[in-house]
PDB file of C-alpha atoms in Angstrom:
ATOM      1  CA  UNK F  19     118.625 110.088  88.895  1.00 60.00           C
ATOM      2  CA  UNK F  20     117.717 110.461  92.838  1.00 87.00           C
ATOM      3  CA  UNK F  21     117.441 106.934  94.182  1.00 88.00           C
ATOM      4  CA  UNK F  22     115.888 108.386  97.252  1.00 93.00           C
ATOM      5  CA  UNK F  23     112.904 109.841  94.989  1.00 95.00           C
ATOM      6  CA  UNK F  24     112.903 106.822  92.823  1.00 95.00           C
ATOM      7  CA  UNK F  25     112.344 104.839  96.286  1.00 97.00           C
ATOM      8  CA  UNK F  26     109.762 107.255  96.933  1.00 96.00           C
ATOM      9  CA  UNK F  27     107.853 106.725  93.249  1.00 96.00           C
ATOM     10  CA  UNK F  28     108.110 103.267  93.386  1.00 96.00           C
ATOM     11  CA  UNK F  29     106.325 103.445  96.986  1.00 97.00           C
ATOM     12  CA  UNK F  30     103.743 105.907  95.746  1.00 96.00           C
ATOM     13  CA  UNK F  31     102.905 103.090  93.337  1.00 95.00           C
ATOM     14  CA  UNK F  32     102.703 100.041  95.079  1.00 96.00           C
ATOM     15  CA  UNK F  33     100.285 102.153  97.128  1.00 95.00           C
ATOM     16  CA  UNK F  34      98.426 103.550  94.199  1.00 93.00           C
ATOM     17  CA  UNK F  35      98.324  99.600  92.719  1.00 92.00           C
ATOM     18  CA  UNK F  36      96.591  98.510  96.079  1.00 90.00           C
ATOM     19  CA  UNK F  37      94.113 101.572  96.408  1.00 90.00           C
ATOM     20  CA  UNK F  38      93.343 101.579  92.574  1.00 87.00           C
ATOM     21  CA  UNK F  39      93.315  97.476  92.122  1.00 79.00           C
ATOM     22  CA  UNK F  40      95.238  98.074  89.250  1.00 72.00           C
ATOM     23  CA  UNK F  41      98.822  96.128  88.153  1.00 73.00           C
ATOM     24  CA  UNK F  42      99.259  97.948  85.292  1.00 80.00           C
ATOM     25  CA  UNK F  43     101.953 100.032  86.864  1.00 84.00           C
ATOM     26  CA  UNK F  44     103.685 101.205  83.835  1.00 83.00           C
ATOM     27  CA  UNK F  45     100.270 103.287  83.504  1.00 85.00           C
ATOM     28  CA  UNK F  46     100.661 104.716  86.638  1.00 85.00           C
ATOM     29  CA  UNK F  47     105.135 105.630  86.137  1.00 86.00           C
ATOM     30  CA  UNK F  48     103.601 108.010  83.114  1.00 84.00           C
ATOM     31  CA  UNK F  49     102.637 110.229  85.674  1.00 84.00           C
ATOM     32  CA  UNK F  50     105.908 111.465  86.535  1.00 87.00           C
ATOM     33  CA  UNK F  51     107.826 113.358  84.416  1.00 84.00           C
ATOM     34  CA  UNK F  52     111.325 113.708  86.367  1.00 86.00           C
ATOM     35  CA  UNK F  53     114.308 112.147  86.031  1.00 89.00           C
ATOM     36  CA  UNK F  54     114.342 109.057  87.724  1.00 92.00           C
ATOM     37  CA  UNK F  55     115.778 105.460  87.772  1.00 93.00           C
ATOM     38  CA  UNK F  56     113.233 103.602  85.886  1.00 92.00           C
ATOM     39  CA  UNK F  57     115.518 100.379  86.040  1.00 94.00           C
ATOM     40  CA  UNK F  58     115.601 100.205  90.053  1.00 96.00           C
ATOM     41  CA  UNK F  59     111.525 101.455  89.779  1.00 95.00           C
ATOM     42  CA  UNK F  60     110.440  98.567  87.447  1.00 95.00           C
ATOM     43  CA  UNK F  61     112.736  96.091  89.170  1.00 96.00           C
ATOM     44  CA  UNK F  62     111.560  96.224  92.348  1.00 97.00           C
ATOM     45  CA  UNK F  63     107.850  96.744  91.559  1.00 96.00           C
ATOM     46  CA  UNK F  64     108.081  93.763  89.222  1.00 96.00           C
ATOM     47  CA  UNK F  65     110.103  91.612  92.334  1.00 97.00           C
ATOM     48  CA  UNK F  66     107.096  92.350  94.171  1.00 96.00           C
ATOM     49  CA  UNK F  67     104.462  91.576  91.720  1.00 95.00           C
ATOM     50  CA  UNK F  68     106.038  88.367  91.017  1.00 96.00           C
ATOM     51  CA  UNK F  69     106.355  86.910  94.470  1.00 97.00           C
ATOM     52  CA  UNK F  70     103.688  89.341  96.214  1.00 95.00           C
ATOM     53  CA  UNK F  71     102.297  86.110  97.927  1.00 95.00           C
ATOM     54  CA  UNK F  72     105.425  85.224  99.681  1.00 96.00           C
ATOM     55  CA  UNK F  73     106.114  89.008 100.453  1.00 96.00           C
ATOM     56  CA  UNK F  74     102.664  89.455 102.010  1.00 94.00           C
ATOM     57  CA  UNK F  75     103.105  86.344 104.018  1.00 94.00           C
ATOM     58  CA  UNK F  76     106.604  87.378 105.004  1.00 93.00           C
ATOM     59  CA  UNK F  77     105.169  90.731 106.559  1.00 94.00           C
ATOM     60  CA  UNK F  78     102.214  88.872 108.264  1.00 92.00           C
ATOM     61  CA  UNK F  79     104.647  86.589 109.780  1.00 91.00           C
ATOM     62  CA  UNK F  80     106.582  89.534 111.405  1.00 90.00           C
ATOM     63  CA  UNK F  81     103.623  91.814 113.198  1.00 88.00           C
ATOM     64  CA  UNK F  82     102.861  91.342 116.607  1.00 79.00           C
ATOM     65  CA  UNK F  83      99.529  92.007 117.066  1.00 81.00           C
ATOM     66  CA  UNK F  84      98.565  92.997 114.216  1.00 80.00           C
ATOM     67  CA  UNK F  85      96.874  91.811 110.755  1.00 85.00           C
ATOM     68  CA  UNK F  86      97.626  92.403 107.296  1.00 86.00           C
ATOM     69  CA  UNK F  87      94.138  93.806 106.313  1.00 86.00           C
ATOM     70  CA  UNK F  88      94.364  96.263 109.854  1.00 90.00           C
ATOM     71  CA  UNK F  89      97.808  97.634 108.286  1.00 93.00           C
ATOM     72  CA  UNK F  90      97.638 101.570 106.753  1.00 94.00           C
ATOM     73  CA  UNK F  91      98.121 101.156 103.031  1.00 95.00           C
ATOM     74  CA  UNK F  92     100.524 103.684 102.971  1.00 97.00           C
ATOM     75  CA  UNK F  93     102.471 101.660 105.709  1.00 96.00           C
ATOM     76  CA  UNK F  94     101.870  98.528 103.773  1.00 96.00           C
ATOM     77  CA  UNK F  95     103.056  99.861 100.714  1.00 97.00           C
ATOM     78  CA  UNK F  96     106.228 100.852 102.687  1.00 98.00           C
ATOM     79  CA  UNK F  97     106.796  97.687 104.196  1.00 97.00           C
ATOM     80  CA  UNK F  98     106.316  95.880 100.874  1.00 97.00           C
ATOM     81  CA  UNK F  99     108.758  97.744  99.172  1.00 98.00           C
ATOM     82  CA  UNK F 100     111.347  97.124 102.247  1.00 98.00           C
ATOM     83  CA  UNK F 101     110.917  93.780 102.340  1.00 97.00           C
ATOM     84  CA  UNK F 102     111.024  93.393  98.471  1.00 97.00           C
ATOM     85  CA  UNK F 103     114.467  95.370  98.068  1.00 97.00           C
ATOM     86  CA  UNK F 104     115.748  92.950 101.179  1.00 97.00           C
ATOM     87  CA  UNK F 105     114.938  89.718  99.642  1.00 96.00           C
ATOM     88  CA  UNK F 106     115.180  90.772  95.920  1.00 96.00           C
ATOM     89  CA  UNK F 107     117.909  93.157  95.526  1.00 95.00           C
ATOM     90  CA  UNK F 108     121.518  92.448  96.675  1.00 94.00           C
ATOM     91  CA  UNK F 109     123.086  95.947  95.449  1.00 94.00           C
ATOM     92  CA  UNK F 110     120.934  97.521  98.739  1.00 95.00           C
ATOM     93  CA  UNK F 111     122.549  96.632 102.183  1.00 96.00           C
ATOM     94  CA  UNK F 112     119.422  95.637 104.537  1.00 97.00           C
ATOM     95  CA  UNK F 113     120.057  98.725 106.881  1.00 97.00           C
ATOM     96  CA  UNK F 114     120.115 101.118 103.843  1.00 97.00           C
ATOM     97  CA  UNK F 115     116.628  99.179 103.048  1.00 97.00           C
ATOM     98  CA  UNK F 116     115.347  99.747 106.492  1.00 97.00           C
ATOM     99  CA  UNK F 117     116.696 103.608 106.619  1.00 97.00           C
ATOM    100  CA  UNK F 118     115.307 104.346 103.875  1.00 97.00           C
ATOM    101  CA  UNK F 119     111.467 102.655 104.538  1.00 98.00           C
ATOM    102  CA  UNK F 120     111.511 104.506 108.011  1.00 98.00           C
ATOM    103  CA  UNK F 121     112.461 107.935 106.331  1.00 97.00           C
ATOM    104  CA  UNK F 122     109.492 107.019 103.716  1.00 97.00           C
ATOM    105  CA  UNK F 123     107.186 106.980 106.589  1.00 97.00           C
ATOM    106  CA  UNK F 124     108.267 109.522 108.815  1.00 96.00           C
ATOM    107  CA  UNK F 125     107.959 111.808 105.666  1.00 96.00           C
ATOM    108  CA  UNK F 126     104.418 110.530 104.274  1.00 95.00           C
ATOM    109  CA  UNK F 127     103.087 109.572 107.627  1.00 94.00           C
ATOM    110  CA  UNK F 128     104.395 110.267 111.115  1.00 93.00           C
ATOM    111  CA  UNK F 129     107.185 109.145 113.331  1.00 91.00           C
ATOM    112  CA  UNK F 130     104.764 106.869 115.234  1.00 93.00           C
ATOM    113  CA  UNK F 131     104.365 105.354 111.761  1.00 94.00           C
ATOM    114  CA  UNK F 132     108.338 105.008 111.279  1.00 95.00           C
ATOM    115  CA  UNK F 133     108.821 103.048 114.488  1.00 95.00           C
ATOM    116  CA  UNK F 134     106.367 100.794 113.319  1.00 94.00           C
ATOM    117  CA  UNK F 135     107.864 100.525 110.136  1.00 96.00           C
ATOM    118  CA  UNK F 136     111.540  99.989 111.498  1.00 96.00           C
ATOM    119  CA  UNK F 137     110.288  97.257 113.964  1.00 94.00           C
ATOM    120  CA  UNK F 138     108.690  94.971 111.501  1.00 95.00           C
ATOM    121  CA  UNK F 139     111.681  95.148 108.877  1.00 96.00           C
ATOM    122  CA  UNK F 140     114.519  94.847 111.458  1.00 96.00           C
ATOM    123  CA  UNK F 141     112.700  92.136 113.358  1.00 93.00           C
ATOM    124  CA  UNK F 142     112.359  90.482 109.547  1.00 94.00           C
ATOM    125  CA  UNK F 143     115.826  91.184 108.620  1.00 94.00           C
ATOM    126  CA  UNK F 144     117.166  89.513 112.017  1.00 92.00           C
ATOM    127  CA  UNK F 145     115.297  86.368 111.384  1.00 84.00           C
ATOM    128  CA  UNK F 146     116.649  86.209 107.499  1.00 77.00           C
TER     129      UNK F 146
END
């Protein structure tokens, strides 16, 4: 089980849930046939769904000059994943959550997105 790939899948599922307006993440998980850390994926997505309103508010509090609805959907999915890990998964150090979110942004978007994600999550972590 590869945690980096499992984190990617969690982000992809959160992204797909936003695009498809679908909350049945188990259905989306069925599209992945590789060996994944399903406990991690289910846990982080469940925590995000249970606390979505709070997480969205917390993201919005740390955006400088941006509104939530103006953020690219992929960046928003990465922020949702990162904030969820920081708030609800004590087994993952905050710096690891931030670093992995930045890596996701660089891989799926670009370096500029990585800097944006880093800024938002670092600011969030400082205030926690």
